[in-house]
Coordinates of N, CA and C in Angstrom, one line a residue:
Chain D
D1 N -8.3 -17.1 13.1 CA -7.8 -18.0 13.8 C -6.8 -18.8 12.4
V2 N -5.3 -19.2 13.5 CA -4.5 -19.2 12.2 C -4.4 -20.3 11.6
K3 N -4.4 -21.4 10.3 CA -5.1 -22.0 9.9 C -3.6 -22.8 9.3
V4 N -3.1 -23.5 9.6 CA -1.9 -24.7 9.4 C -2.2 -26.1 8.9
T5 N -2.3 -26.2 7.7 CA -2.5 -27.3 6.9 C -1.4 -28.1 6.6
Q6 N -1.7 -29.2 7.0 CA -0.6 -30.7 6.2 C -1.3 -31.6 5.1
S7 N -0.6 -31.2 4.4 CA -1.4 -32.7 3.2 C -1.7 -33.7 3.1
S8 N -0.9 -34.6 4.3 CA -1.5 -35.7 4.4 C -1.7 -36.2 6.4
R9 N -2.8 -37.4 6.3 CA -2.6 -37.2 7.9 C -1.6 -38.8 8.2
Y10 N -2.3 -39.3 7.6 CA -1.0 -40.8 7.0 C -0.8 -40.9 5.8
L11 N 0.7 -41.6 6.1 CA 1.4 -41.9 4.8 C 2.2 -43.0 4.8
V12 N 1.9 -44.0 4.2 CA 3.2 -45.2 4.1 C 3.6 -45.1 2.8
K13 N 5.2 -45.2 3.0 CA 6.2 -45.3 2.0 C 6.9 -46.1 1.9
R14 N 7.8 -46.8 1.4 CA 9.0 -47.7 1.3 C 10.4 -47.1 1.4
T15 N 10.9 -48.1 2.3 CA 12.3 -47.6 2.4 C 13.0 -47.3 0.7
G16 N 14.2 -45.7 0.9 CA 14.6 -45.6 -0.4 C 13.7 -44.4 -1.1
E17 N 12.3 -43.9 -1.0 CA 11.3 -43.3 -1.5 C 12.3 -41.9 -1.0
K18 N 11.8 -41.5 -1.9 CA 11.9 -39.6 -2.1 C 10.3 -39.6 -1.2
V19 N 10.6 -38.8 0.1 CA 8.7 -38.6 0.5 C 9.0 -36.8 0.7
F20 N 7.7 -36.3 0.2 CA 7.3 -34.7 0.0 C 6.6 -34.8 1.1
L21 N 6.7 -34.4 2.4 CA 5.5 -33.5 3.4 C 5.5 -32.4 3.1
E22 N 4.1 -31.7 2.8 CA 4.2 -30.2 2.7 C 2.7 -29.6 3.7
C23 N 3.6 -28.3 3.8 CA 2.5 -27.6 5.0 C 2.3 -26.3 4.7
V24 N 1.0 -25.9 4.6 CA 0.8 -25.0 4.2 C 0.4 -23.8 5.3
Q25 N 0.3 -22.5 5.6 CA 0.1 -21.4 6.6 C -0.7 -20.4 5.7
D26 N -1.9 -19.5 6.3 CA -2.8 -19.2 5.8 C -2.8 -17.6 5.9
M27 N -1.5 -17.3 7.5 CA -1.7 -16.0 8.3 C -1.0 -15.5 7.9
D28 N 0.4 -15.5 6.8 CA 1.4 -14.7 6.4 C 2.6 -14.3 7.7
H29 N 2.4 -15.3 8.2 CA 3.8 -15.8 8.8 C 5.0 -15.7 8.3
E30 N 5.8 -15.3 8.9 CA 7.7 -15.2 8.5 C 8.0 -16.6 9.0
N31 N 8.2 -17.3 10.2 CA 8.1 -18.0 10.7 C 7.9 -19.5 10.5
M32 N 8.4 -20.7 10.5 CA 7.9 -22.1 9.9 C 8.8 -22.9 10.7
F33 N 8.1 -24.3 11.2 CA 9.0 -25.4 11.5 C 8.2 -26.4 11.0
W34 N 9.4 -27.3 11.2 CA 9.3 -28.7 11.0 C 9.9 -29.6 12.1
Y35 N 9.0 -30.4 12.9 CA 9.3 -31.4 14.6 C 8.9 -32.8 13.6
R36 N 9.9 -33.4 14.3 CA 9.4 -34.8 14.7 C 9.0 -34.9 15.7
Q37 N 7.7 -36.1 16.1 CA 7.7 -36.4 17.7 C 7.6 -37.8 17.9
D38 N 8.5 -38.3 18.6 CA 8.6 -40.0 19.0 C 8.4 -39.8 20.2
P39 N 7.7 -41.2 20.8 CA 7.3 -41.6 22.1 C 8.6 -41.1 23.4
G40 N 8.3 -40.5 24.1 CA 9.1 -40.0 25.1 C 10.0 -38.9 24.7
L41 N 10.3 -38.8 23.9 CA 11.3 -37.5 23.5 C 10.7 -36.3 23.0
G42 N 9.4 -36.0 22.9 CA 9.3 -35.2 22.8 C 9.1 -34.4 21.3
L43 N 8.8 -33.2 20.9 CA 9.0 -32.4 19.8 C 10.2 -32.4 19.8
R44 N 11.3 -32.3 18.3 CA 12.4 -32.8 18.1 C 12.5 -31.5 17.0
L45 N 12.9 -30.4 16.5 CA 13.1 -29.8 15.4 C 14.1 -29.9 14.7
I46 N 13.7 -30.1 13.4 CA 14.3 -30.6 12.3 C 14.9 -29.4 11.6
Y47 N 14.4 -28.6 11.2 CA 14.2 -27.4 10.1 C 13.4 -26.4 10.5
F48 N 14.1 -24.9 10.3 CA 13.0 -24.0 10.4 C 13.5 -23.0 9.4
S49 N 12.6 -22.4 9.2 CA 12.7 -21.2 7.9 C 11.6 -20.1 8.5
Y50 N 13.1 -19.0 8.3 CA 12.2 -17.2 8.7 C 12.5 -16.3 7.8
D51 N 12.3 -16.8 6.6 CA 11.7 -15.7 5.5 C 11.3 -16.9 4.5
V52 N 11.4 -16.8 3.4 CA 11.0 -17.1 2.1 C 12.4 -17.9 1.0
K53 N 12.5 -19.0 0.9 CA 13.9 -19.0 0.1 C 14.9 -19.8 1.7
M54 N 14.8 -18.9 2.9 CA 15.9 -19.0 3.8 C 15.6 -20.6 5.0
K55 N 16.3 -21.1 5.1 CA 16.7 -22.6 6.4 C 17.2 -22.3 7.3
E56 N 17.2 -22.9 8.3 CA 18.3 -22.9 9.3 C 18.0 -24.6 10.0
K57 N 18.8 -25.4 10.1 CA 18.8 -26.6 11.1 C 18.7 -26.5 12.3
G58 N 17.8 -27.1 12.2 CA 17.6 -27.4 14.0 C 18.2 -28.8 14.5
D59 N 18.1 -29.0 15.2 CA 18.8 -30.4 16.3 C 18.5 -31.6 15.2
I60 N 17.9 -32.1 14.7 CA 18.5 -33.2 13.8 C 17.9 -33.2 12.1
P61 N 18.8 -32.8 11.8 CA 18.3 -32.0 10.2 C 18.8 -33.4 9.4
E62 N 19.5 -34.0 9.8 CA 20.6 -35.1 9.0 C 18.8 -36.6 8.8
G63 N 19.5 -36.7 7.0 CA 18.5 -37.2 6.3 C 17.3 -36.2 5.7
Y64 N 17.3 -35.2 5.8 CA 15.8 -34.0 5.6 C 16.6 -32.8 4.5
S65 N 15.5 -32.4 3.8 CA 15.6 -31.4 3.4 C 14.8 -30.4 3.7
V66 N 14.6 -29.2 3.3 CA 13.2 -28.3 3.0 C 13.7 -27.6 1.9
S67 N 12.2 -26.7 1.6 CA 12.1 -25.8 0.5 C 11.3 -24.8 1.3
R68 N 11.5 -23.7 0.8 CA 10.8 -22.2 1.2 C 10.5 -21.6 -0.1
E69 N 9.9 -21.8 -1.1 CA 9.6 -21.3 -2.7 C 8.8 -19.4 -1.9
K70 N 7.8 -19.8 -1.4 CA 7.3 -19.2 -1.5 C 6.4 -19.0 0.2
K71 N 6.0 -17.8 0.8 CA 5.8 -17.6 2.7 C 5.2 -18.1 2.9
E72 N 3.8 -18.9 2.0 CA 3.1 -19.6 2.6 C 3.6 -21.3 3.3
R73 N 3.8 -21.8 1.4 CA 4.8 -22.9 2.0 C 5.7 -23.4 2.5
F74 N 5.7 -24.7 3.4 CA 7.2 -24.8 3.7 C 7.1 -26.8 3.6
S75 N 8.2 -27.1 2.7 CA 7.9 -28.4 2.4 C 9.0 -29.2 3.3
L76 N 8.8 -30.2 3.7 CA 10.2 -31.1 4.2 C 10.1 -32.6 2.7
I77 N 11.5 -32.6 3.1 CA 12.0 -33.7 2.2 C 12.5 -34.8 2.5
L78 N 12.3 -36.3 2.7 CA 13.1 -37.2 3.0 C 13.8 -37.7 1.9
E79 N 15.0 -37.5 1.9 CA 15.8 -37.3 0.1 C 15.7 -39.7 0.2
S80 N 16.0 -39.8 1.2 CA 16.0 -41.1 1.0 C 15.6 -42.2 2.0
A81 N 14.3 -42.6 2.3 CA 13.3 -42.6 3.3 C 14.1 -43.7 3.9
S82 N 14.0 -43.9 5.6 CA 14.6 -45.1 6.1 C 13.8 -45.2 7.1
T83 N 13.8 -47.0 7.8 CA 12.8 -47.1 8.6 C 12.7 -46.2 9.7
N84 N 14.0 -45.5 10.3 CA 14.0 -45.0 11.4 C 13.5 -43.4 11.6
Q85 N 12.6 -43.3 9.9 CA 12.3 -41.9 9.5 C 10.3 -41.7 10.0
T86 N 10.0 -43.6 10.7 CA 8.7 -43.9 11.0 C 8.9 -42.8 11.8
S87 N 7.5 -41.9 11.6 CA 7.3 -40.9 13.4 C 6.1 -39.7 12.8
M88 N 5.8 -39.1 13.7 CA 4.6 -38.4 14.0 C 5.5 -36.9 12.8
Y89 N 5.6 -36.0 12.6 CA 6.0 -35.1 12.0 C 4.4 -33.7 11.6
L90 N 5.0 -32.8 12.6 CA 4.4 -31.6 13.1 C 5.0 -30.2 12.4
C91 N 4.1 -29.5 11.7 CA 4.6 -28.1 11.0 C 4.3 -26.8 11.6
A92 N 4.3 -26.1 12.0 CA 4.4 -25.5 12.6 C 4.8 -24.1 12.4
S93 N 3.8 -22.8 12.9 CA 4.3 -21.2 11.9 C 4.1 -20.0 13.3
I94 N 4.6 -19.2 13.0 CA 4.7 -18.1 14.4 C 5.1 -16.8 13.2
A95 N 4.0 -15.8 14.1 CA 4.3 -14.7 13.2 C 5.8 -14.0 13.3
F96 N 6.3 -13.8 14.1 CA 7.6 -13.3 14.6 C 7.8 -13.4 16.1
G97 N 9.1 -13.2 16.4 CA 9.5 -13.4 18.5 C 9.0 -14.6 18.9
N98 N 9.0 -14.8 20.1 CA 8.8 -16.1 20.8 C 7.3 -15.5 20.7
Q99 N 6.6 -16.2 20.0 CA 5.0 -16.4 19.9 C 4.8 -17.5 20.1
P100 N 3.4 -18.2 20.9 CA 2.8 -19.6 20.8 C 3.1 -20.1 19.2
Q101 N 3.2 -21.5 18.9 CA 3.6 -22.2 17.6 C 2.0 -22.3 17.6
H102 N 1.2 -22.2 16.2 CA 0.3 -23.4 15.8 C 0.6 -24.5 14.9
F103 N 0.2 -25.2 15.4 CA 0.7 -26.5 14.3 C -0.4 -26.9 13.7
G104 N 0.0 -27.5 12.5 CA -1.3 -28.6 11.9 C -1.5 -29.4 12.4
D105 N -2.1 -30.8 11.4 CA -2.8 -31.5 12.3 C -1.6 -32.8 12.4
G106 N -0.4 -32.8 11.6 CA 0.2 -33.6 11.5 C 0.4 -34.8 10.9
T107 N 1.4 -35.3 10.6 CA 1.5 -36.7 9.6 C 2.0 -37.3 10.2
R108 N 1.2 -38.6 10.5 CA 1.8 -39.8 10.9 C 2.3 -40.8 9.6
L109 N 3.5 -41.0 9.5 CA 4.5 -40.8 8.4 C 5.1 -42.9 8.6
S110 N 4.8 -43.7 8.0 CA 5.6 -44.7 8.2 C 6.4 -45.3 7.1
I111 N 7.3 -46.0 7.0 CA 7.8 -46.3 6.1 C 8.5 -47.7 6.4
L112 N 8.1 -48.1 5.6 CA 8.1 -49.8 5.5 C 9.4 -50.5 4.7
Chain A
R1 N 22.0 -33.9 31.3 CA 20.8 -32.9 31.5 C 19.5 -32.4 30.5
K2 N 18.8 -32.9 30.4 CA 18.0 -32.3 29.5 C 17.4 -31.0 29.6
E3 N 17.2 -30.5 28.5 CA 17.3 -29.1 28.5 C 15.6 -28.0 29.2
V4 N 14.9 -29.8 29.2 CA 13.6 -29.2 29.5 C 13.0 -30.3 29.9
E5 N 12.6 -30.4 31.4 CA 12.1 -31.7 32.2 C 11.0 -32.3 32.3
Q6 N 10.1 -33.1 32.3 CA 8.9 -33.2 33.0 C 9.0 -34.5 33.2
D7 N 8.1 -34.7 34.3 CA 7.6 -36.1 35.1 C 6.7 -36.6 33.6
P8 N 7.0 -37.9 33.2 CA 6.1 -38.4 32.1 C 5.1 -38.9 32.4
G9 N 4.4 -39.2 33.8 CA 3.5 -39.8 34.2 C 3.0 -41.0 34.2
P10 N 2.1 -41.6 34.0 CA 1.2 -41.0 34.2 C 0.2 -40.7 35.9
F11 N -0.7 -39.2 35.3 CA -1.3 -38.8 37.0 C -2.5 -39.6 36.4
N12 N -2.9 -40.4 37.5 CA -4.4 -41.2 37.7 C -4.9 -39.8 38.6
V13 N -6.0 -38.9 38.5 CA -6.2 -37.6 39.4 C -7.5 -38.6 39.4
P14 N -8.8 -38.7 40.4 CA -9.8 -38.9 40.5 C -11.0 -37.6 40.2
E15 N -11.8 -37.2 39.0 CA -12.0 -36.4 38.6 C -13.0 -35.7 39.8
G16 N -12.4 -34.3 39.6 CA -12.6 -33.2 41.0 C -11.9 -32.3 41.6
A17 N -10.4 -33.7 41.5 CA -9.3 -33.1 42.5 C -8.5 -32.3 41.6
T18 N -7.7 -31.5 42.7 CA -6.5 -30.2 41.9 C -5.1 -31.3 41.7
V19 N -4.8 -31.2 40.7 CA -3.7 -32.1 40.0 C -2.6 -30.5 39.6
A20 N -1.6 -30.5 39.9 CA -0.1 -29.9 39.6 C 0.9 -30.5 39.3
F21 N 1.3 -29.7 37.9 CA 2.4 -30.5 37.6 C 3.6 -29.2 37.3
N22 N 5.0 -29.9 37.3 CA 6.2 -28.9 37.2 C 7.3 -29.5 36.0
C23 N 8.0 -28.0 35.4 CA 8.6 -28.0 34.0 C 10.2 -27.2 34.5
T24 N 11.0 -28.3 35.0 CA 11.9 -26.8 35.3 C 13.0 -27.0 33.0
Y25 N 14.0 -26.4 33.2 CA 14.3 -25.8 32.9 C 15.6 -25.5 32.9
S26 N 16.9 -25.9 31.9 CA 18.5 -25.7 32.1 C 18.4 -24.4 31.8
N27 N 18.3 -23.6 30.7 CA 19.0 -22.1 30.4 C 17.9 -21.1 31.1
S28 N 19.0 -20.8 32.0 CA 18.3 -19.5 33.0 C 18.6 -17.9 31.6
A29 N 18.9 -18.1 30.5 CA 18.0 -17.3 29.8 C 17.3 -17.0 29.0
S30 N 16.3 -18.1 29.9 CA 15.0 -18.7 28.8 C 13.9 -17.4 29.1
Q31 N 13.1 -17.3 28.3 CA 12.6 -15.5 27.6 C 11.0 -15.6 27.5
S32 N 11.1 -17.5 27.1 CA 9.0 -17.2 26.9 C 8.9 -18.5 27.3
F33 N 7.9 -19.1 27.6 CA 7.3 -20.0 28.5 C 6.1 -20.0 28.1
F34 N 5.5 -21.8 27.7 CA 3.9 -21.7 27.3 C 3.6 -22.9 27.8
W35 N 2.4 -23.7 28.2 CA 2.2 -25.1 28.4 C 1.4 -25.2 27.2
Y36 N 1.5 -26.8 26.7 CA 0.1 -27.1 25.5 C -0.4 -28.0 26.2
R37 N -1.4 -28.5 25.0 CA -2.4 -29.8 25.3 C -2.1 -30.6 24.2
Q38 N -1.7 -31.8 24.2 CA -1.9 -33.0 22.8 C -2.9 -33.6 23.8
D39 N -3.6 -33.8 23.1 CA -4.4 -35.7 22.9 C -4.3 -36.6 22.3
C40 N -4.2 -37.8 22.2 CA -3.8 -38.5 21.5 C -4.1 -39.0 20.1
R41 N -2.6 -38.9 19.4 CA -2.4 -38.8 17.9 C -3.4 -37.2 17.1
K42 N -3.2 -36.4 18.7 CA -3.4 -35.2 18.1 C -2.2 -34.4 17.4
E43 N -2.4 -32.6 17.5 CA -1.3 -32.0 17.4 C -1.5 -31.4 18.7
P44 N -0.5 -30.8 19.3 CA -0.4 -29.6 20.2 C -1.1 -28.7 20.1
K45 N -2.2 -28.3 21.2 CA -2.7 -27.1 21.4 C -2.1 -26.4 22.5
L46 N -2.1 -25.1 22.1 CA -1.8 -23.9 22.7 C -2.6 -24.2 23.9
L47 N -2.2 -24.1 25.7 CA -3.3 -24.0 26.7 C -3.1 -22.8 27.0
M48 N -1.9 -22.2 27.9 CA -1.4 -20.8 27.9 C -0.2 -20.6 27.9
S49 N -0.5 -19.1 27.7 CA 1.4 -19.1 27.9 C 1.5 -18.8 29.3
V50 N 2.7 -18.5 30.1 CA 3.1 -18.6 31.1 C 3.7 -16.7 31.5
Y51 N 3.6 -16.4 31.9 CA 4.0 -14.9 32.9 C 5.1 -14.7 34.0
S52 N 5.6 -13.5 34.0 CA 6.9 -13.7 34.8 C 5.4 -13.4 36.2
S53 N 4.3 -13.0 36.0 CA 3.5 -12.6 37.7 C 2.6 -13.8 37.2
G54 N 2.5 -14.6 36.8 CA 1.5 -16.0 37.3 C 0.2 -16.0 36.6
N55 N -0.8 -16.8 35.9 CA -1.6 -16.1 35.0 C -2.8 -17.4 35.2
E56 N -4.0 -16.9 34.5 CA -5.5 -17.7 35.7 C -6.0 -17.9 34.3
D57 N -6.6 -18.8 33.8 CA -7.2 -18.9 32.6 C -8.2 -19.7 33.5
G58 N -9.6 -19.6 34.1 CA -10.4 -20.1 34.3 C -10.0 -21.5 35.6
R59 N -9.9 -22.6 35.6 CA -9.2 -23.4 36.3 C -8.2 -23.9 36.1
F60 N -7.0 -23.1 35.0 CA -5.7 -23.4 34.7 C -5.2 -22.2 35.4
T61 N -4.5 -22.4 36.5 CA -3.2 -21.6 37.0 C -1.8 -22.1 36.3
A62 N -1.4 -21.2 35.8 CA 0.3 -21.2 35.5 C 1.6 -20.1 35.9
Q63 N 2.5 -20.3 37.0 CA 3.3 -20.2 37.3 C 4.7 -20.6 36.9
L64 N 5.3 -19.2 36.6 CA 7.3 -19.6 36.2 C 7.7 -18.5 37.8
N65 N 8.7 -19.5 38.4 CA 9.6 -19.3 38.9 C 11.0 -19.6 38.4
R66 N 11.6 -18.0 38.6 CA 12.9 -18.2 37.4 C 13.7 -18.8 37.9
A67 N 13.9 -17.8 39.6 CA 15.0 -18.5 40.9 C 15.4 -19.7 40.9
S68 N 14.2 -21.0 40.4 CA 14.6 -22.0 40.6 C 14.5 -22.4 39.3
Q69 N 13.9 -22.1 37.7 CA 13.9 -22.3 36.5 C 12.5 -23.5 36.6
Y70 N 11.6 -23.4 37.2 CA 10.7 -24.3 36.1 C 9.7 -23.3 36.7
I71 N 8.2 -24.1 35.2 CA 7.1 -23.4 35.5 C 6.0 -24.7 36.1
S72 N 4.9 -24.2 36.4 CA 4.0 -25.1 36.7 C 2.4 -24.8 36.5
L73 N 1.9 -25.9 36.4 CA 0.5 -26.0 36.2 C -0.2 -26.3 37.1
L74 N -1.2 -25.7 37.4 CA -1.8 -26.4 38.3 C -3.5 -26.2 37.5
I75 N -4.6 -27.5 37.8 CA -5.3 -27.7 37.0 C -6.3 -27.8 38.6
R76 N -7.8 -27.1 38.9 CA -8.7 -27.0 40.0 C -9.9 -28.0 39.1
D77 N -10.7 -28.6 40.5 CA -11.7 -29.4 39.7 C -11.9 -30.0 38.3
S78 N -11.0 -30.9 38.6 CA -10.7 -31.4 37.2 C -11.4 -32.4 36.3
K79 N -11.8 -32.3 34.9 CA -12.6 -33.0 34.3 C -12.2 -33.8 33.4
L80 N -13.7 -35.3 33.4 CA -12.7 -35.9 32.7 C -11.7 -35.8 31.2
S81 N -12.4 -34.5 30.9 CA -12.1 -33.8 29.4 C -10.5 -33.4 29.5
D82 N -10.3 -33.0 30.8 CA -8.7 -32.7 30.8 C -7.8 -33.7 30.1
S83 N -8.2 -34.8 30.3 CA -6.8 -36.3 30.2 C -6.6 -35.8 28.9
A84 N -5.4 -36.0 28.9 CA -4.7 -35.5 27.8 C -2.8 -35.5 28.3
T85 N -2.3 -35.3 27.3 CA -0.3 -34.7 27.6 C 0.1 -33.3 27.9
Y86 N 0.7 -33.3 28.9 CA 0.7 -31.7 28.9 C 2.2 -31.3 28.4
L87 N 2.1 -30.4 27.5 CA 3.7 -30.4 27.3 C 4.2 -29.0 27.4
C88 N 5.3 -28.7 27.9 CA 6.2 -28.0 28.3 C 7.4 -27.5 27.6
V89 N 7.3 -25.3 27.4 CA 7.9 -25.3 26.1 C 8.4 -24.0 26.4
V90 N 9.7 -24.2 26.2 CA 10.4 -23.1 26.9 C 11.1 -22.3 25.2
G91 N 11.3 -21.0 25.5 CA 12.1 -20.3 24.1 C 13.0 -19.0 24.8
D92 N 13.8 -18.8 24.0 CA 15.0 -18.4 24.0 C 14.5 -17.5 22.8
S93 N 15.3 -16.2 23.1 CA 15.3 -14.8 21.8 C 15.4 -14.8 20.8
N94 N 15.7 -16.1 20.3 CA 16.0 -16.6 18.4 C 15.4 -17.7 18.2
Y95 N 14.0 -17.4 18.8 CA 13.3 -18.7 18.1 C 13.3 -19.7 18.7
Q96 N 14.1 -19.9 19.4 CA 14.7 -21.3 19.6 C 13.3 -22.4 21.0
L97 N 12.5 -22.5 20.4 CA 11.6 -23.5 21.7 C 12.4 -25.1 21.9
I98 N 11.8 -24.9 22.8 CA 12.7 -26.3 23.6 C 11.3 -26.9 24.2
W99 N 10.8 -28.3 23.7 CA 9.7 -29.1 23.9 C 10.4 -30.2 25.4
G100 N 9.1 -30.4 26.1 CA 9.4 -31.1 27.1 C 8.8 -32.3 26.7
A101 N 9.1 -33.2 27.3 CA 8.4 -35.0 26.4 C 6.8 -35.0 26.9
G102 N 6.9 -34.0 27.8 CA 5.3 -34.2 28.6 C 4.8 -35.0 29.4
T103 N 4.2 -34.7 30.3 CA 3.3 -35.1 31.2 C 2.0 -36.2 30.7
K104 N 1.9 -37.0 31.1 CA 0.2 -37.5 30.9 C -0.8 -37.6 31.7
L105 N -1.8 -37.1 31.8 CA -3.0 -37.5 32.9 C -3.9 -38.0 32.4
I106 N -4.1 -38.9 33.7 CA -5.2 -39.2 33.2 C -6.7 -39.0 34.8
I107 N -7.9 -38.4 34.0 CA -8.7 -38.2 35.1 C -9.6 -39.4 34.9
K108 N -9.7 -39.7 36.2 CA -10.8 -41.2 36.6 C -12.3 -40.6 37.1
P109 N -13.2 -41.1 36.9 CA -14.6 -40.6 37.0 C -14.5 -41.7 38.4

């Protein structure tokens, strides 16, 4: 069974801080994704990666960056956190193609 | 127009009833379709993939209508534990998945 682990379930940070959200998967999946989910908007793709050191912008990359130094780990970075980045952040992975995504538990991030 | 649209609900349904909801998509070249279930404050979990011929998993039936560009989910003999938000997901050939905002279902005793 695929296991996707996000480093924190709940996180509270202050405006202007640099925030790191970590995601690790144990199934040797090529593709990893970071989403945010807000009420009434569904999941919106921030960034995805299809290989180590490769990244692609999603629909809402502004204010975020990512890092994929190892295949199993995909990090989301908020360079200078702002209150409008308060959200639920979800990491997902798939092996290849249009397979269903496997999600981590999610991180509820609050920026004060 | 949103690329993937769902009625947000909530659908309030008595236990034991049958409930169905649809999801429309705008990209006629879409290739993959899924239904996910999401409980409050939890991550989405795959409920079922949707195949061209339609597919069934216990009380759940999923259908795809390419001509009208929608997928549907039917739940028979609904249980209290079916209360959740149901998310429709549509994918193209480039790993791009578009998520609907979800339909909230509440099963009442």
